[in-house]
PDB file of C-alpha atoms in Angstrom:
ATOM      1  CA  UNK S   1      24.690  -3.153  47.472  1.00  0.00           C
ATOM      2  CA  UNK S   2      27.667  -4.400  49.016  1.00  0.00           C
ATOM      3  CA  UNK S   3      29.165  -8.279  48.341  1.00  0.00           C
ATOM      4  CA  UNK S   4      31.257 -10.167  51.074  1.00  0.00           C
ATOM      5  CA  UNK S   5      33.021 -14.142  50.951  1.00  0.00           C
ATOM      6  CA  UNK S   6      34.580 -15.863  53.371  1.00  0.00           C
ATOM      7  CA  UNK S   7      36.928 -18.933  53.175  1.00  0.00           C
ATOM      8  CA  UNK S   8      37.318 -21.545  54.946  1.00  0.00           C
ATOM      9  CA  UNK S   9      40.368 -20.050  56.841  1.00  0.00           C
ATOM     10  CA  UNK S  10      38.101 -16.929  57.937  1.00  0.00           C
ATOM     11  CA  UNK S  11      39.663 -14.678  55.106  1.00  0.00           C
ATOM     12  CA  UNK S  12      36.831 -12.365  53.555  1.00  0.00           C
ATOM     13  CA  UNK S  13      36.904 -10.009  50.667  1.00  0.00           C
ATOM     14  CA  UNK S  14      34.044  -7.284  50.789  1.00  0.00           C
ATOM     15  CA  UNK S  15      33.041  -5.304  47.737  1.00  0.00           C
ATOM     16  CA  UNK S  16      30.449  -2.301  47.393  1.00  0.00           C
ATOM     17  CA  UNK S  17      28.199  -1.800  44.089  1.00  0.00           C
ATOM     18  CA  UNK S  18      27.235   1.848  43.453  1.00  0.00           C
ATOM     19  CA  UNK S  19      24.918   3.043  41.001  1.00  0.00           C
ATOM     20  CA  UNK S  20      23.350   0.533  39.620  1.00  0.00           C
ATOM     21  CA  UNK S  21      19.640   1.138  37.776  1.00  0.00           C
ATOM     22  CA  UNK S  22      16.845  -0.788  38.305  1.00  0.00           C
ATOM     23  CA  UNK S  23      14.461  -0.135  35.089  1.00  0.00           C
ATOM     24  CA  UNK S  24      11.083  -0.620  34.791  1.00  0.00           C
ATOM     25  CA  UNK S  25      11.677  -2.801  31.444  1.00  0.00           C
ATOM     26  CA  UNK S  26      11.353  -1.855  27.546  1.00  0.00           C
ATOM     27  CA  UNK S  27       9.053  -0.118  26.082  1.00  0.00           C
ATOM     28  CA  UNK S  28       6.008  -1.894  25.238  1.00  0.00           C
ATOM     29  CA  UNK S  29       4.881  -1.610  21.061  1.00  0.00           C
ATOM     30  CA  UNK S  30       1.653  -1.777  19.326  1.00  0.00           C
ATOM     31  CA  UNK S  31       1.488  -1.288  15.679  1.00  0.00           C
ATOM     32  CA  UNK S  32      -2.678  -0.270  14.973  1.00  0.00           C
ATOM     33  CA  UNK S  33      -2.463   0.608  10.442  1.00  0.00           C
ATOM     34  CA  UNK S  34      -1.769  -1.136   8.529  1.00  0.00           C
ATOM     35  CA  UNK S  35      -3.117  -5.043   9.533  1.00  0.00           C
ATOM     36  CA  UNK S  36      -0.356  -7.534   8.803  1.00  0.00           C
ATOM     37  CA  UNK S  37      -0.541  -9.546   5.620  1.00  0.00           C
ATOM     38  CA  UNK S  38      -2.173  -6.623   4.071  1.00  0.00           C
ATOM     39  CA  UNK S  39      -1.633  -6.317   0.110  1.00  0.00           C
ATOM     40  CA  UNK S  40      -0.954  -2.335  -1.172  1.00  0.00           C
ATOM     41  CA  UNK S  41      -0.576  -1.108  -4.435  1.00  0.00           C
ATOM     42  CA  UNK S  42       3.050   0.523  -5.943  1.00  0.00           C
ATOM     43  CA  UNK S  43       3.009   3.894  -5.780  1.00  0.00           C
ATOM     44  CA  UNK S  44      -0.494   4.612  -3.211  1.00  0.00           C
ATOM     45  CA  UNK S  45      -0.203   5.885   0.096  1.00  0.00           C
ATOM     46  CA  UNK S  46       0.343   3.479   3.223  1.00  0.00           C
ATOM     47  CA  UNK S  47      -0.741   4.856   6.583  1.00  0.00           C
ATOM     48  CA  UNK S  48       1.197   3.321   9.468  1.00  0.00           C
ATOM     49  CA  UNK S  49       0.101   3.998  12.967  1.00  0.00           C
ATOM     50  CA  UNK S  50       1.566   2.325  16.525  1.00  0.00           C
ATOM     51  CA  UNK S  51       1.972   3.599  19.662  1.00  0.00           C
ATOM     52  CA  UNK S  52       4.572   2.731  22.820  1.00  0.00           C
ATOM     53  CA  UNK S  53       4.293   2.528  26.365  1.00  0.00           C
ATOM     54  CA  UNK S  54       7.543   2.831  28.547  1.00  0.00           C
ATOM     55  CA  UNK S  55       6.535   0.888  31.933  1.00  0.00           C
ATOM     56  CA  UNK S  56       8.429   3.132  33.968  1.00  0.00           C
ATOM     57  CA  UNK S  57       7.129   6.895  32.151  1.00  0.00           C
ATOM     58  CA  UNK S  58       4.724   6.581  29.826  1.00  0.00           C
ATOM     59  CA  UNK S  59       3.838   7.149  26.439  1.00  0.00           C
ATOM     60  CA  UNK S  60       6.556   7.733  24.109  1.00  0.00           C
ATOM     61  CA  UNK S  61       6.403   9.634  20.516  1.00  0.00           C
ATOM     62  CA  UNK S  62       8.184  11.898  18.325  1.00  0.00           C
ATOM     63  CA  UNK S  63      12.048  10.482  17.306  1.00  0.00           C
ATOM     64  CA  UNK S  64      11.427   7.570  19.968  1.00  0.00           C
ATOM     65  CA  UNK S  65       9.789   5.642  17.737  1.00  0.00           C
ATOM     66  CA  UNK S  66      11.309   4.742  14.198  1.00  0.00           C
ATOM     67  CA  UNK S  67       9.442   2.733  11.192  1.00  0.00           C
ATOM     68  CA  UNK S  68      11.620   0.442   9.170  1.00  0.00           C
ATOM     69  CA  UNK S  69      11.089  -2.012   6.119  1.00  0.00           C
ATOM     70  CA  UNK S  70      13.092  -5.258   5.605  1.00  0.00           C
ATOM     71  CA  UNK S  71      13.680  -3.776   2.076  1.00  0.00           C
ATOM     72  CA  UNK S  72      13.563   0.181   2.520  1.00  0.00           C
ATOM     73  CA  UNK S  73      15.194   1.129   5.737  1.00  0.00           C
ATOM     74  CA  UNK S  74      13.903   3.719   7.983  1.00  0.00           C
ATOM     75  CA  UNK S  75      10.738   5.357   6.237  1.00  0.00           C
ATOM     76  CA  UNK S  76       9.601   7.426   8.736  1.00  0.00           C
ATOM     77  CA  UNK S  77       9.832   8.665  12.685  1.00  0.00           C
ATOM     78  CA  UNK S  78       6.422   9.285  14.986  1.00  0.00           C
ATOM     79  CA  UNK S  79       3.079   7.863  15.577  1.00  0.00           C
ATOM     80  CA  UNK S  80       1.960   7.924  12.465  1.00  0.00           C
ATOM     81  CA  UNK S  81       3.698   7.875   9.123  1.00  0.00           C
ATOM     82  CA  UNK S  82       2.476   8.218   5.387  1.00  0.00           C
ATOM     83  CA  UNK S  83       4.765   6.619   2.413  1.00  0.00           C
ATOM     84  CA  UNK S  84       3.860   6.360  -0.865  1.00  0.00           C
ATOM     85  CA  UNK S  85       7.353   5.336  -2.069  1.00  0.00           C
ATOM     86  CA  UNK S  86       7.779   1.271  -0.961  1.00  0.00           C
ATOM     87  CA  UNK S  87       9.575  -0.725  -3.455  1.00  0.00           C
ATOM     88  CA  UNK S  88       7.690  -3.875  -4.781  1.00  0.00           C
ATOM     89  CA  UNK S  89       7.906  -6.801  -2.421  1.00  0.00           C
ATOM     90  CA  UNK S  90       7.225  -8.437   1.150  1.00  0.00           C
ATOM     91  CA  UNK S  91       7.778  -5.944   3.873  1.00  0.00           C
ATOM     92  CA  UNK S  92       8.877  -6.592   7.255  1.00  0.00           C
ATOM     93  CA  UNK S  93       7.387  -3.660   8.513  1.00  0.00           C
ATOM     94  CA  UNK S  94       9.233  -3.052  12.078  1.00  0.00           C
ATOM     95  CA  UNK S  95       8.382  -0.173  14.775  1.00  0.00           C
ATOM     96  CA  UNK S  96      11.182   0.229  17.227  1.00  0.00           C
ATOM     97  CA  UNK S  97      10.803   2.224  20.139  1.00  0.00           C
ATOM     98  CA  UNK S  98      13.687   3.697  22.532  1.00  0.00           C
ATOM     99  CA  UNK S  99      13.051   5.471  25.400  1.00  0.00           C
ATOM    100  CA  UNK S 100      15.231   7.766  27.729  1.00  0.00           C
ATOM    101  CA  UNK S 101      17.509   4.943  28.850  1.00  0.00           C
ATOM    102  CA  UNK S 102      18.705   3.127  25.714  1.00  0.00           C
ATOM    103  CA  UNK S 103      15.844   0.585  26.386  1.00  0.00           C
ATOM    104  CA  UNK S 104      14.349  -0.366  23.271  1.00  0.00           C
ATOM    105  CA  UNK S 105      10.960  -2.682  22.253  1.00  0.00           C
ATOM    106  CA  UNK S 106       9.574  -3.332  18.582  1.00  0.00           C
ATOM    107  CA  UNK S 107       6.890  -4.796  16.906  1.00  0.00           C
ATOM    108  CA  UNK S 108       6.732  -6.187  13.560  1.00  0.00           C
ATOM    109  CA  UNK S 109       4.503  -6.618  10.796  1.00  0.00           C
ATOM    110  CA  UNK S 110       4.465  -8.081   7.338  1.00  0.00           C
ATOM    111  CA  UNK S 111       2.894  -6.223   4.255  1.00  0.00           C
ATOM    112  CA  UNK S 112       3.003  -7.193   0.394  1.00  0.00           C
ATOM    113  CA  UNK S 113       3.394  -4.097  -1.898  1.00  0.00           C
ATOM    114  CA  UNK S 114       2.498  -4.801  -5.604  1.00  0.00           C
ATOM    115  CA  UNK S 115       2.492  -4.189  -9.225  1.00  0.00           C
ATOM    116  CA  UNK S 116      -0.280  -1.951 -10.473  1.00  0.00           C
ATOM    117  CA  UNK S 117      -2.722  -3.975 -12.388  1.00  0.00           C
ATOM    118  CA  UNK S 118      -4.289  -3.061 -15.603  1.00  0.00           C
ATOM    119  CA  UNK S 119      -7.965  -2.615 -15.941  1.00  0.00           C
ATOM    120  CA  UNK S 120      -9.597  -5.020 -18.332  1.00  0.00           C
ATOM    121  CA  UNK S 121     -11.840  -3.548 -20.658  1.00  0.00           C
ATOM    122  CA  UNK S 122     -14.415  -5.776 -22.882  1.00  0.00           C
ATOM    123  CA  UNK S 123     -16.821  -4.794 -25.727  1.00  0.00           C
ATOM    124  CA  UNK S 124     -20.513  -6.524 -25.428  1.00  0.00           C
ATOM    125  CA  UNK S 125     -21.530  -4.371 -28.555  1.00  0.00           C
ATOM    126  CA  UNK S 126     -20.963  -3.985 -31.824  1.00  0.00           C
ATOM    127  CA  UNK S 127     -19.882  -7.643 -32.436  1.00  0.00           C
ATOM    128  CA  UNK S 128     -16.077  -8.333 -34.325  1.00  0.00           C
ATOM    129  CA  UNK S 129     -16.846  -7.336 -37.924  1.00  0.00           C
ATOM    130  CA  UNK S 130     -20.577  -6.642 -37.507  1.00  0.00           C
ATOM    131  CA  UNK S 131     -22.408  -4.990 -40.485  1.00  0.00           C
ATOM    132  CA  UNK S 132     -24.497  -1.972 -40.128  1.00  0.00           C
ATOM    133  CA  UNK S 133     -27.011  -0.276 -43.098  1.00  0.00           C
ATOM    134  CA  UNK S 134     -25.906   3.666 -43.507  1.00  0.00           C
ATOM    135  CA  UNK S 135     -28.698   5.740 -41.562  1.00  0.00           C
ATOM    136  CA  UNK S 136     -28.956   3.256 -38.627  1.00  0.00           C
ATOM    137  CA  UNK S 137     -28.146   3.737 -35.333  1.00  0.00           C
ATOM    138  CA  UNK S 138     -25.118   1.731 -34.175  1.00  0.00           C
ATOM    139  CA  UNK S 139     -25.227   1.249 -30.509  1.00  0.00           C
ATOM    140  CA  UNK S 140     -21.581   0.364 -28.301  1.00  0.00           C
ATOM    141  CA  UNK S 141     -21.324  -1.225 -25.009  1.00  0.00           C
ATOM    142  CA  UNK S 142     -18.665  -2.013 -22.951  1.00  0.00           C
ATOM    143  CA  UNK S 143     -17.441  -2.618 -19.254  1.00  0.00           C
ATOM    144  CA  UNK S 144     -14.039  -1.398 -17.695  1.00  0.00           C
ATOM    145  CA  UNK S 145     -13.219  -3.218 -14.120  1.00  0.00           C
ATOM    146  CA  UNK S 146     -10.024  -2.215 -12.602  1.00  0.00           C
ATOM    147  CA  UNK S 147      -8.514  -4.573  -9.429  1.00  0.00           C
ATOM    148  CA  UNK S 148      -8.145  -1.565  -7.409  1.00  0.00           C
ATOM    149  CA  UNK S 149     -10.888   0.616  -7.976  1.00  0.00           C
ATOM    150  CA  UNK S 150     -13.378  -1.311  -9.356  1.00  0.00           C
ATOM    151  CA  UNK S 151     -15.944  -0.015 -12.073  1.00  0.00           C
ATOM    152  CA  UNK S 152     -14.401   2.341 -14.365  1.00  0.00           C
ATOM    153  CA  UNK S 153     -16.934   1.810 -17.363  1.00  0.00           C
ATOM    154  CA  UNK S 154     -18.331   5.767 -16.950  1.00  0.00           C
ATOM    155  CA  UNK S 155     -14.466   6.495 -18.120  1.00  0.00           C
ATOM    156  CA  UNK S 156     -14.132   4.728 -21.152  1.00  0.00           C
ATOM    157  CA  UNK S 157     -13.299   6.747 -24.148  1.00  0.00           C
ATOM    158  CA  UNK S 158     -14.724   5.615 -27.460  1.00  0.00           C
ATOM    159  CA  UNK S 159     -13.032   6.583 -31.047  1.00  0.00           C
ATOM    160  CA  UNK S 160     -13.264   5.734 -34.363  1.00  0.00           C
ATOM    161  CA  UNK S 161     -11.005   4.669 -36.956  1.00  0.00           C
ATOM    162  CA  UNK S 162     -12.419   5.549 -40.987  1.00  0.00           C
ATOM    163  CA  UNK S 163     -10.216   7.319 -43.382  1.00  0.00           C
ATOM    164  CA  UNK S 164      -7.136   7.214 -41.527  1.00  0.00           C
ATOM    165  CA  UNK S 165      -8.308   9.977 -39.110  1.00  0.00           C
ATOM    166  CA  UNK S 166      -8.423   8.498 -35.834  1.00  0.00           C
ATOM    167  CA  UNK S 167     -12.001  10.530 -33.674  1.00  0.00           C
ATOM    168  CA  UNK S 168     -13.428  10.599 -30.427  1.00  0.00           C
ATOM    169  CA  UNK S 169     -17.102   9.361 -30.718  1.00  0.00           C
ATOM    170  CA  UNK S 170     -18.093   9.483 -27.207  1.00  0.00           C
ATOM    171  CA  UNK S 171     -17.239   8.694 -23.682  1.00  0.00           C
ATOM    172  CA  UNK S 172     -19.160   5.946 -20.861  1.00  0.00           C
ATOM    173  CA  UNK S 173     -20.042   2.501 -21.417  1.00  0.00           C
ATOM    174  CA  UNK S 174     -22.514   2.820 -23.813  1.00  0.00           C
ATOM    175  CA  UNK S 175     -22.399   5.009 -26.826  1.00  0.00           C
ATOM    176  CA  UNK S 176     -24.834   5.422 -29.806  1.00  0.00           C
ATOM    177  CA  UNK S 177     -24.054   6.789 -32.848  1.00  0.00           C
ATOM    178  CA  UNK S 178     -26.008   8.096 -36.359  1.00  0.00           C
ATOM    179  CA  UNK S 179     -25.384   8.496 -38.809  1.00  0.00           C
ATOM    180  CA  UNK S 180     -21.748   6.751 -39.606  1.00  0.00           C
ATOM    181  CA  UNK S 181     -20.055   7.266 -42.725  1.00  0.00           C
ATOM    182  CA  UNK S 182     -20.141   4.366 -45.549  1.00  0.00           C
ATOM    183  CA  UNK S 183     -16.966   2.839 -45.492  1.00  0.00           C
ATOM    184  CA  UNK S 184     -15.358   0.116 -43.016  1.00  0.00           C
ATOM    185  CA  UNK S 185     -15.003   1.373 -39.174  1.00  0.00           C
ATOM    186  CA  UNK S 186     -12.625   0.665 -36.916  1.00  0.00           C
ATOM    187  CA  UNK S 187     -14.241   1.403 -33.148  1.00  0.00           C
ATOM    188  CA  UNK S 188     -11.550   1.343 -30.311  1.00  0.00           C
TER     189      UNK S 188
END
């Protein structure tokens, strides 16, 4: 490519351009896992896949494409990526991919890591402070629920509290026992 002006007096100035690029553009980035807005839980994997398309030779991978949090930094290089390890918080989740010429193209997504929640546990049987006859069967229900896994009443652990000697009595959400002790119970 060569430039040339002329004045107005006929005087001209020509200059000649050599190796100059012409680039098929920046990569082009798709993020696939995880959707934006999506909640996670602290401290449970995150799978985070994307691809990139350089217009001028194709498909890039490996070290050409770098994951990054607004909170975190880089957590990972590749296609895909596994992290457990996000701090609590709202994620800018950004993949950035560079190809052979320094061109680089990104795509961003937002994710909300937080707190683990406690299951909530509540007793439908025996009743606060219910009375019982020695020799009868005492039946105890109860339902676990957990935000994140959902039924966890096959895991509860039953124990009794007589005597001072704390004793596990059984194990699900319902328990029945026979025959109990005389004396004042405490079932947790």
């Amino acid at each position: 490519i060569s430039l040339k002006v002329t004045d107005s007096d006929g005087a001209s100035s020509t200059v000649s351009v050599k190796d100059i690029l012409i680039d098929a553009g920046q990569p082009i980035v798709t993020i696939a896992k995880p959707a934006n807005m999506a909640p996670y839980v602290f401290g449970k994997p995150i799978v985070f896949e994307g691809s990139a398309t350089d217009p001028g030779s194709g498909a890039l991978s490996g070290d050409a494409l770098v994951w990054s949090s607004s909170i975190d930094g880089v957590i990972g290089k590749g296609n895909s990526v596994t992290v457990s390890s996000l701090s609590i918080g709202m994620h800018t989740i950004r993949l950035t991919a560079t190809d052979k010429d320094g061109w680089s193209g990104n795509k961003d997504i937002v994710i909300t890591v937080q707190s683990p929640q406690a299951p909530t546990l509540s007793v439908a049987k025996p009743y606060y402070k219910q009375t019982f006859f020695f020799g009868k069967t005492v039946t105890l229900s109860a339902k676990a629920t957990d935000p994140e896994e959902g039924d966890l009443s096959s895991t509860i652990t039953w124990f009794d509290l007589f005597s001072g000697k704390k004793t596990a009595v059984g194990t699900g959400s319902a328990v029945t026992l026979s025959p109990l002790a005389i004396g004042a119970h405490s079932i947790i």
